[in-house]
C-alpha cells in the first residue's frame, strides 16, 4: 500500500524523530511511504483558538497536498481528529461546499498510526523490541473523538521486552490542550501535576502516548522534577528493534510533488 505520511507541524518542528520512526515502521511492514512536500498545518490550532476564517486556506492547502493519496497516516490522534471533525465544518461554514466535500473524502482515508496498524493492516505485533517498563497515556482526542480504543495497548502488549503497567486515572486530561496551556496556565499546571503523580506512581521508565503535544507537556513537567521518567512517542517504541541499524541500511521515504 502507498501511504502518504502526514508528519504534522508540531512533530516536524519539535520532534522530527517521531516522523522518521513512523516512516521506518511503516516501511518495515512493507508499506511504500511518501511525504507530500507541500503539507503544513491541519488547521486545528486556528480553529480551536477561534480563527475559523483564517483556517479555510489552511484546510484547502491540506486537501491539495494529499489529493490523490491512497491512504494518509499521521502519528497524532489530535491532528487526525481535527481532520475528521473540523476541516469540512470549517469549509462549509465559509460557504465552500466543494472544499467541504473534498475534506470529507480525504478524512475517510486518513488514520492515526495505531488505527492504521490494527484496524487497516490487521497487525498488532510489529516486530518491535523495547526492554523498558512503560505506562500509556490515552490522549483526549484519540480517546474521545477518534475512539481508537485499545489499539495502542494491543500494539504495546506485543512488543518484546516491554513491561506495560496500567496508568491510574489514565482517561484524565494531562492539561495541555494547545493554547489552553498558555491561556489557562494555572489550571493546566494543576492538571499536569495530577497526571505526573499518576505516571510516577507506576514506577515506569517511560510514559508513552500517540500525541507528541501531550508528551511534550508531560515530559516538560517530568524533566523539571528530575524524576528519571521520560516520555517517548508510541511510534518510536514500535519502530525500535533489537538489531542495530547502520546509516547505510536506512531507507528514507520518498518526497513527492
PDB file of C-alpha atoms in Angstrom:
ATOM      1  CA  UNK A   1       0.000   0.000   0.000  1.00  0.00           C
ATOM      2  CA  UNK A   2       1.204   3.531  -0.766  1.00  0.00           C
ATOM      3  CA  UNK A   3       0.982   5.564   2.422  1.00  0.00           C
ATOM      4  CA  UNK A   4       1.212   9.364   2.499  1.00  0.00           C
ATOM      5  CA  UNK A   5       2.781  10.437   5.788  1.00  0.00           C
ATOM      6  CA  UNK A   6       1.249  13.497   7.415  1.00  0.00           C
ATOM      7  CA  UNK A   7       4.027  14.471   9.800  1.00  0.00           C
ATOM      8  CA  UNK A   8       2.021  17.307  11.466  1.00  0.00           C
ATOM      9  CA  UNK A   9       3.515  20.730  12.079  1.00  0.00           C
ATOM     10  CA  UNK A  10       4.317  20.119  15.745  1.00  0.00           C
ATOM     11  CA  UNK A  11       6.160  16.858  15.039  1.00  0.00           C
ATOM     12  CA  UNK A  12       8.014  18.419  12.107  1.00  0.00           C
ATOM     13  CA  UNK A  13       9.077  21.377  14.242  1.00  0.00           C
ATOM     14  CA  UNK A  14       9.601  19.887  17.700  1.00  0.00           C
ATOM     15  CA  UNK A  15      10.040  16.105  17.439  1.00  0.00           C
ATOM     16  CA  UNK A  16      11.018  15.121  13.876  1.00  0.00           C
ATOM     17  CA  UNK A  17      12.309  11.766  15.133  1.00  0.00           C
ATOM     18  CA  UNK A  18       8.651  10.759  15.561  1.00  0.00           C
ATOM     19  CA  UNK A  19       8.022  11.247  11.836  1.00  0.00           C
ATOM     20  CA  UNK A  20      11.177   9.290  10.976  1.00  0.00           C
ATOM     21  CA  UNK A  21      10.097   6.480  13.314  1.00  0.00           C
ATOM     22  CA  UNK A  22       6.632   6.379  11.740  1.00  0.00           C
ATOM     23  CA  UNK A  23       8.090   6.141   8.255  1.00  0.00           C
ATOM     24  CA  UNK A  24      10.616   3.470   9.295  1.00  0.00           C
ATOM     25  CA  UNK A  25       7.913   1.398  10.980  1.00  0.00           C
ATOM     26  CA  UNK A  26       5.561   1.534   8.011  1.00  0.00           C
ATOM     27  CA  UNK A  27       8.368   0.646   5.613  1.00  0.00           C
ATOM     28  CA  UNK A  28       9.361  -2.290   7.799  1.00  0.00           C
ATOM     29  CA  UNK A  29       5.784  -3.529   7.477  1.00  0.00           C
ATOM     30  CA  UNK A  30       6.026  -3.442   3.695  1.00  0.00           C
ATOM     31  CA  UNK A  31       4.298  -0.123   3.012  1.00  0.00           C
ATOM     32  CA  UNK A  32       5.561   2.402   0.472  1.00  0.00           C
ATOM     33  CA  UNK A  33       5.856   5.734   2.284  1.00  0.00           C
ATOM     34  CA  UNK A  34       5.726   9.116   0.559  1.00  0.00           C
ATOM     35  CA  UNK A  35       5.877  12.564   2.127  1.00  0.00           C
ATOM     36  CA  UNK A  36       3.944  15.224   0.181  1.00  0.00           C
ATOM     37  CA  UNK A  37       6.258  18.266   0.348  1.00  0.00           C
ATOM     38  CA  UNK A  38       3.541  20.942   0.435  1.00  0.00           C
ATOM     39  CA  UNK A  39       1.920  19.656   3.626  1.00  0.00           C
ATOM     40  CA  UNK A  40       1.751  22.054   6.558  1.00  0.00           C
ATOM     41  CA  UNK A  41      -0.696  22.510   9.437  1.00  0.00           C
ATOM     42  CA  UNK A  42      -4.115  20.815   9.511  1.00  0.00           C
ATOM     43  CA  UNK A  43      -5.655  23.999  10.929  1.00  0.00           C
ATOM     44  CA  UNK A  44      -6.530  22.637  14.346  1.00  0.00           C
ATOM     45  CA  UNK A  45      -4.818  25.322  16.405  1.00  0.00           C
ATOM     46  CA  UNK A  46      -6.505  28.063  14.384  1.00  0.00           C
ATOM     47  CA  UNK A  47      -9.968  26.562  14.777  1.00  0.00           C
ATOM     48  CA  UNK A  48      -9.530  25.845  18.483  1.00  0.00           C
ATOM     49  CA  UNK A  49      -8.391  29.415  19.087  1.00  0.00           C
ATOM     50  CA  UNK A  50     -11.333  30.940  17.213  1.00  0.00           C
ATOM     51  CA  UNK A  51      -9.671  31.780  13.881  1.00  0.00           C
ATOM     52  CA  UNK A  52     -12.047  29.768  11.723  1.00  0.00           C
ATOM     53  CA  UNK A  53     -11.996  32.112   8.738  1.00  0.00           C
ATOM     54  CA  UNK A  54      -8.200  32.069   8.667  1.00  0.00           C
ATOM     55  CA  UNK A  55      -8.272  28.261   8.833  1.00  0.00           C
ATOM     56  CA  UNK A  56     -10.049  27.905   5.468  1.00  0.00           C
ATOM     57  CA  UNK A  57      -6.912  28.442   3.392  1.00  0.00           C
ATOM     58  CA  UNK A  58      -5.018  26.029   5.657  1.00  0.00           C
ATOM     59  CA  UNK A  59      -7.646  23.351   5.144  1.00  0.00           C
ATOM     60  CA  UNK A  60      -7.501  23.986   1.390  1.00  0.00           C
ATOM     61  CA  UNK A  61      -3.731  23.546   1.395  1.00  0.00           C
ATOM     62  CA  UNK A  62      -4.030  20.291   3.322  1.00  0.00           C
ATOM     63  CA  UNK A  63      -6.597  18.925   0.877  1.00  0.00           C
ATOM     64  CA  UNK A  64      -4.409  19.892  -2.089  1.00  0.00           C
ATOM     65  CA  UNK A  65      -1.278  18.416  -0.519  1.00  0.00           C
ATOM     66  CA  UNK A  66      -2.853  14.997  -0.023  1.00  0.00           C
ATOM     67  CA  UNK A  67      -5.174  14.904  -3.040  1.00  0.00           C
ATOM     68  CA  UNK A  68      -4.952  11.518  -4.731  1.00  0.00           C
ATOM     69  CA  UNK A  69      -3.285   9.795  -1.786  1.00  0.00           C
ATOM     70  CA  UNK A  70      -4.386   6.200  -1.350  1.00  0.00           C
ATOM     71  CA  UNK A  71      -4.213   6.476   2.429  1.00  0.00           C
ATOM     72  CA  UNK A  72      -2.866   9.100   4.850  1.00  0.00           C
ATOM     73  CA  UNK A  73      -1.319   8.194   8.214  1.00  0.00           C
ATOM     74  CA  UNK A  74      -0.289  10.579  10.995  1.00  0.00           C
ATOM     75  CA  UNK A  75       1.400   9.968  14.363  1.00  0.00           C
ATOM     76  CA  UNK A  76      -1.169  12.189  16.074  1.00  0.00           C
ATOM     77  CA  UNK A  77      -4.652  11.452  17.330  1.00  0.00           C
ATOM     78  CA  UNK A  78      -5.191  15.169  17.828  1.00  0.00           C
ATOM     79  CA  UNK A  79      -4.493  16.201  14.231  1.00  0.00           C
ATOM     80  CA  UNK A  80      -6.373  13.254  12.751  1.00  0.00           C
ATOM     81  CA  UNK A  81      -9.347  14.141  14.956  1.00  0.00           C
ATOM     82  CA  UNK A  82      -9.217  17.671  13.564  1.00  0.00           C
ATOM     83  CA  UNK A  83      -9.156  16.338  10.006  1.00  0.00           C
ATOM     84  CA  UNK A  84     -12.187  14.163  10.752  1.00  0.00           C
ATOM     85  CA  UNK A  85     -14.227  16.595  12.824  1.00  0.00           C
ATOM     86  CA  UNK A  86     -13.197  20.149  11.931  1.00  0.00           C
ATOM     87  CA  UNK A  87     -11.940  20.577   8.380  1.00  0.00           C
ATOM     88  CA  UNK A  88     -15.188  20.008   6.491  1.00  0.00           C
ATOM     89  CA  UNK A  89     -17.107  22.082   9.038  1.00  0.00           C
ATOM     90  CA  UNK A  90     -14.682  24.992   8.597  1.00  0.00           C
ATOM     91  CA  UNK A  91     -15.084  24.898   4.810  1.00  0.00           C
ATOM     92  CA  UNK A  92     -18.860  24.562   4.985  1.00  0.00           C
ATOM     93  CA  UNK A  93     -19.141  27.456   7.442  1.00  0.00           C
ATOM     94  CA  UNK A  94     -17.230  29.585   4.926  1.00  0.00           C
ATOM     95  CA  UNK A  95     -19.662  28.601   2.157  1.00  0.00           C
ATOM     96  CA  UNK A  96     -17.184  26.420   0.237  1.00  0.00           C
ATOM     97  CA  UNK A  97     -19.134  23.205  -0.279  1.00  0.00           C
ATOM     98  CA  UNK A  98     -16.656  21.777  -2.803  1.00  0.00           C
ATOM     99  CA  UNK A  99     -13.821  22.104  -0.292  1.00  0.00           C
ATOM    100  CA  UNK A 100     -16.025  20.611   2.443  1.00  0.00           C
ATOM    101  CA  UNK A 101     -16.768  17.554   0.333  1.00  0.00           C
ATOM    102  CA  UNK A 102     -13.111  17.146  -0.618  1.00  0.00           C
ATOM    103  CA  UNK A 103     -12.142  17.386   3.056  1.00  0.00           C
ATOM    104  CA  UNK A 104     -14.700  14.719   3.978  1.00  0.00           C
ATOM    105  CA  UNK A 105     -13.389  12.374   1.284  1.00  0.00           C
ATOM    106  CA  UNK A 106      -9.832  12.924   2.472  1.00  0.00           C
ATOM    107  CA  UNK A 107     -10.833  12.299   6.103  1.00  0.00           C
ATOM    108  CA  UNK A 108     -12.227   8.908   5.106  1.00  0.00           C
ATOM    109  CA  UNK A 109      -8.706   7.914   4.008  1.00  0.00           C
ATOM    110  CA  UNK A 110      -6.883   9.419   6.998  1.00  0.00           C
ATOM    111  CA  UNK A 111      -5.830   7.366  10.014  1.00  0.00           C
ATOM    112  CA  UNK A 112      -3.971   7.788  13.273  1.00  0.00           C
ATOM    113  CA  UNK A 113      -0.983   5.419  13.365  1.00  0.00           C
ATOM    114  CA  UNK A 114      -2.354   2.801  15.780  1.00  0.00           C
ATOM    115  CA  UNK A 115      -5.711   2.798  13.957  1.00  0.00           C
ATOM    116  CA  UNK A 116      -3.975   2.124  10.675  1.00  0.00           C
ATOM    117  CA  UNK A 117      -1.810  -0.670  12.050  1.00  0.00           C
ATOM    118  CA  UNK A 118      -4.555  -2.526  13.924  1.00  0.00           C
ATOM    119  CA  UNK A 119      -7.746  -1.707  12.013  1.00  0.00           C
ATOM    120  CA  UNK A 120      -6.443  -1.434   8.437  1.00  0.00           C
ATOM    121  CA  UNK A 121      -3.363  -3.655   8.266  1.00  0.00           C
ATOM    122  CA  UNK A 122      -4.664  -6.036  10.927  1.00  0.00           C
ATOM    123  CA  UNK A 123      -1.287  -6.081  12.679  1.00  0.00           C
ATOM    124  CA  UNK A 124      -0.626  -5.973  16.415  1.00  0.00           C
ATOM    125  CA  UNK A 125       2.880  -7.464  16.550  1.00  0.00           C
ATOM    126  CA  UNK A 126       5.078  -5.125  14.508  1.00  0.00           C
ATOM    127  CA  UNK A 127       8.319  -6.879  15.435  1.00  0.00           C
ATOM    128  CA  UNK A 128       9.369  -4.272  17.984  1.00  0.00           C
ATOM    129  CA  UNK A 129      11.758  -4.761  20.896  1.00  0.00           C
ATOM    130  CA  UNK A 130      11.809  -2.284  23.768  1.00  0.00           C
ATOM    131  CA  UNK A 131      13.129  -3.595  27.106  1.00  0.00           C
ATOM    132  CA  UNK A 132      11.646  -0.978  29.418  1.00  0.00           C
ATOM    133  CA  UNK A 133       8.845  -0.525  31.955  1.00  0.00           C
ATOM    134  CA  UNK A 134       6.232   1.595  30.147  1.00  0.00           C
ATOM    135  CA  UNK A 135       2.916   3.231  31.001  1.00  0.00           C
ATOM    136  CA  UNK A 136       0.462   4.541  28.396  1.00  0.00           C
ATOM    137  CA  UNK A 137      -1.460   7.837  28.472  1.00  0.00           C
ATOM    138  CA  UNK A 138      -4.521   7.805  26.156  1.00  0.00           C
ATOM    139  CA  UNK A 139      -4.739  11.360  24.862  1.00  0.00           C
ATOM    140  CA  UNK A 140      -8.110  13.118  24.908  1.00  0.00           C
ATOM    141  CA  UNK A 141      -8.665  13.372  21.156  1.00  0.00           C
ATOM    142  CA  UNK A 142      -7.627   9.792  20.438  1.00  0.00           C
ATOM    143  CA  UNK A 143      -9.824   8.600  23.285  1.00  0.00           C
ATOM    144  CA  UNK A 144     -12.948  10.732  22.863  1.00  0.00           C
ATOM    145  CA  UNK A 145     -13.040  11.874  19.222  1.00  0.00           C
ATOM    146  CA  UNK A 146     -11.240   9.141  17.279  1.00  0.00           C
ATOM    147  CA  UNK A 147     -12.168   6.355  19.689  1.00  0.00           C
ATOM    148  CA  UNK A 148      -9.030   4.358  18.918  1.00  0.00           C
ATOM    149  CA  UNK A 149      -9.939   2.109  21.838  1.00  0.00           C
ATOM    150  CA  UNK A 150      -7.265  -0.302  22.947  1.00  0.00           C
ATOM    151  CA  UNK A 151      -5.379  -0.374  19.631  1.00  0.00           C
ATOM    152  CA  UNK A 152      -2.286   1.294  21.162  1.00  0.00           C
ATOM    153  CA  UNK A 153      -2.394  -1.128  24.101  1.00  0.00           C
ATOM    154  CA  UNK A 154      -2.640  -4.120  21.765  1.00  0.00           C
ATOM    155  CA  UNK A 155       0.470  -2.908  19.980  1.00  0.00           C
ATOM    156  CA  UNK A 156       2.388  -2.265  23.202  1.00  0.00           C
ATOM    157  CA  UNK A 157       1.495  -5.664  24.678  1.00  0.00           C
ATOM    158  CA  UNK A 158       3.062  -7.349  21.648  1.00  0.00           C
ATOM    159  CA  UNK A 159       6.414  -5.523  21.969  1.00  0.00           C
ATOM    160  CA  UNK A 160       9.133  -7.918  23.103  1.00  0.00           C
ATOM    161  CA  UNK A 161      10.878  -6.964  26.334  1.00  0.00           C
ATOM    162  CA  UNK A 162       8.333  -4.285  27.224  1.00  0.00           C
ATOM    163  CA  UNK A 163       6.659  -4.345  30.641  1.00  0.00           C
ATOM    164  CA  UNK A 164       3.352  -2.480  30.353  1.00  0.00           C
ATOM    165  CA  UNK A 165       1.946  -1.035  33.580  1.00  0.00           C
ATOM    166  CA  UNK A 166      -1.515   0.481  33.922  1.00  0.00           C
ATOM    167  CA  UNK A 167      -1.687   4.245  34.428  1.00  0.00           C
ATOM    168  CA  UNK A 168      -4.043   5.317  37.262  1.00  0.00           C
ATOM    169  CA  UNK A 169      -6.552   7.936  36.108  1.00  0.00           C
ATOM    170  CA  UNK A 170      -5.478   7.237  32.553  1.00  0.00           C
ATOM    171  CA  UNK A 171      -8.507   8.911  30.979  1.00  0.00           C
ATOM    172  CA  UNK A 172      -7.900  12.223  32.757  1.00  0.00           C
ATOM    173  CA  UNK A 173      -6.544  15.030  30.564  1.00  0.00           C
ATOM    174  CA  UNK A 174      -2.889  15.963  31.020  1.00  0.00           C
ATOM    175  CA  UNK A 175      -3.790  19.666  30.849  1.00  0.00           C
ATOM    176  CA  UNK A 176      -2.122  20.586  27.571  1.00  0.00           C
ATOM    177  CA  UNK A 177      -5.000  21.390  25.218  1.00  0.00           C
ATOM    178  CA  UNK A 178      -2.889  23.507  22.870  1.00  0.00           C
ATOM    179  CA  UNK A 179      -3.265  27.199  23.655  1.00  0.00           C
ATOM    180  CA  UNK A 180      -5.293  26.210  26.727  1.00  0.00           C
ATOM    181  CA  UNK A 181      -1.972  25.548  28.486  1.00  0.00           C
ATOM    182  CA  UNK A 182      -0.924  29.129  27.755  1.00  0.00           C
ATOM    183  CA  UNK A 183      -4.199  30.937  28.367  1.00  0.00           C
ATOM    184  CA  UNK A 184      -5.117  28.922  31.454  1.00  0.00           C
ATOM    185  CA  UNK A 185      -1.668  28.164  32.811  1.00  0.00           C
ATOM    186  CA  UNK A 186      -2.679  27.664  36.447  1.00  0.00           C
ATOM    187  CA  UNK A 187      -5.429  25.171  35.602  1.00  0.00           C
ATOM    188  CA  UNK A 188      -3.193  23.431  33.097  1.00  0.00           C
ATOM    189  CA  UNK A 189      -0.397  23.100  35.652  1.00  0.00           C
ATOM    190  CA  UNK A 190      -2.767  21.656  38.241  1.00  0.00           C
ATOM    191  CA  UNK A 191      -3.972  19.047  35.747  1.00  0.00           C
ATOM    192  CA  UNK A 192      -0.393  18.250  34.776  1.00  0.00           C
ATOM    193  CA  UNK A 193       0.555  17.820  38.436  1.00  0.00           C
ATOM    194  CA  UNK A 194      -2.124  15.153  38.846  1.00  0.00           C
ATOM    195  CA  UNK A 195      -1.043  13.402  35.653  1.00  0.00           C
ATOM    196  CA  UNK A 196       2.626  13.375  36.673  1.00  0.00           C
ATOM    197  CA  UNK A 197       1.765  11.978  40.106  1.00  0.00           C
ATOM    198  CA  UNK A 198      -0.092   9.106  38.446  1.00  0.00           C
ATOM    199  CA  UNK A 199       2.747   8.468  35.996  1.00  0.00           C
ATOM    200  CA  UNK A 200       5.333   8.398  38.781  1.00  0.00           C
ATOM    201  CA  UNK A 201       3.184   6.074  40.885  1.00  0.00           C
ATOM    202  CA  UNK A 202       3.682   3.360  38.235  1.00  0.00           C
ATOM    203  CA  UNK A 203       7.494   3.500  38.614  1.00  0.00           C
ATOM    204  CA  UNK A 204       7.645   3.367  34.822  1.00  0.00           C
ATOM    205  CA  UNK A 205      10.811   4.325  33.000  1.00  0.00           C
ATOM    206  CA  UNK A 206       8.778   5.667  30.102  1.00  0.00           C
ATOM    207  CA  UNK A 207       5.395   7.316  29.602  1.00  0.00           C
ATOM    208  CA  UNK A 208       4.142   6.906  26.050  1.00  0.00           C
ATOM    209  CA  UNK A 209       1.221   8.295  24.047  1.00  0.00           C
ATOM    210  CA  UNK A 210       0.138   8.814  20.456  1.00  0.00           C
ATOM    211  CA  UNK A 211       0.439  12.608  20.525  1.00  0.00           C
ATOM    212  CA  UNK A 212       3.723  14.498  20.655  1.00  0.00           C
ATOM    213  CA  UNK A 213       1.942  17.575  22.028  1.00  0.00           C
ATOM    214  CA  UNK A 214       0.758  15.842  25.206  1.00  0.00           C
ATOM    215  CA  UNK A 215       4.108  14.122  25.606  1.00  0.00           C
ATOM    216  CA  UNK A 216       5.868  17.487  25.295  1.00  0.00           C
ATOM    217  CA  UNK A 217       3.683  18.822  28.112  1.00  0.00           C
ATOM    218  CA  UNK A 218       4.109  15.797  30.378  1.00  0.00           C
ATOM    219  CA  UNK A 219       7.789  15.445  29.538  1.00  0.00           C
ATOM    220  CA  UNK A 220       8.472  19.067  30.352  1.00  0.00           C
ATOM    221  CA  UNK A 221       6.917  18.649  33.770  1.00  0.00           C
ATOM    222  CA  UNK A 222       8.761  15.412  34.491  1.00  0.00           C
ATOM    223  CA  UNK A 223      12.097  16.896  33.460  1.00  0.00           C
ATOM    224  CA  UNK A 224      11.648  19.715  35.962  1.00  0.00           C
ATOM    225  CA  UNK A 225      11.041  17.148  38.692  1.00  0.00           C
ATOM    226  CA  UNK A 226      14.208  15.267  37.680  1.00  0.00           C
ATOM    227  CA  UNK A 227      12.276  12.087  38.393  1.00  0.00           C
ATOM    228  CA  UNK A 228      14.081   9.984  35.809  1.00  0.00           C
ATOM    229  CA  UNK A 229      10.901   9.097  33.892  1.00  0.00           C
ATOM    230  CA  UNK A 230      10.941  10.187  30.273  1.00  0.00           C
ATOM    231  CA  UNK A 231       8.342  10.458  27.520  1.00  0.00           C
ATOM    232  CA  UNK A 232       8.612   8.522  24.252  1.00  0.00           C
ATOM    233  CA  UNK A 233       6.113   8.574  21.395  1.00  0.00           C
ATOM    234  CA  UNK A 234       4.320   5.327  20.564  1.00  0.00           C
ATOM    235  CA  UNK A 235       5.798   5.378  17.048  1.00  0.00           C
ATOM    236  CA  UNK A 236       9.341   5.440  18.428  1.00  0.00           C
ATOM    237  CA  UNK A 237       8.668   2.415  20.649  1.00  0.00           C
ATOM    238  CA  UNK A 238       7.081   0.472  17.803  1.00  0.00           C
ATOM    239  CA  UNK A 239       9.952   1.350  15.460  1.00  0.00           C
ATOM    240  CA  UNK A 240      12.549   0.044  17.927  1.00  0.00           C
ATOM    241  CA  UNK A 241      14.165  -3.301  17.172  1.00  0.00           C
ATOM    242  CA  UNK A 242      16.827  -5.449  18.764  1.00  0.00           C
ATOM    243  CA  UNK A 243      19.053  -5.263  15.721  1.00  0.00           C
ATOM    244  CA  UNK A 244      21.217  -2.192  15.360  1.00  0.00           C
ATOM    245  CA  UNK A 245      20.597  -0.399  12.075  1.00  0.00           C
ATOM    246  CA  UNK A 246      23.541   1.328  10.447  1.00  0.00           C
ATOM    247  CA  UNK A 247      23.031   4.563   8.469  1.00  0.00           C
ATOM    248  CA  UNK A 248      23.639   2.871   5.123  1.00  0.00           C
ATOM    249  CA  UNK A 249      20.888   0.358   5.876  1.00  0.00           C
ATOM    250  CA  UNK A 250      18.269   3.033   6.489  1.00  0.00           C
ATOM    251  CA  UNK A 251      15.826   3.975   3.764  1.00  0.00           C
ATOM    252  CA  UNK A 252      14.227   7.385   3.531  1.00  0.00           C
ATOM    253  CA  UNK A 253      10.612   7.913   2.464  1.00  0.00           C
ATOM    254  CA  UNK A 254      10.195   9.434  -0.968  1.00  0.00           C
ATOM    255  CA  UNK A 255       9.276  13.087  -1.292  1.00  0.00           C
ATOM    256  CA  UNK A 256       6.662  13.517  -3.986  1.00  0.00           C
ATOM    257  CA  UNK A 257       5.340  16.592  -5.689  1.00  0.00           C
TER     258      UNK A 257
END
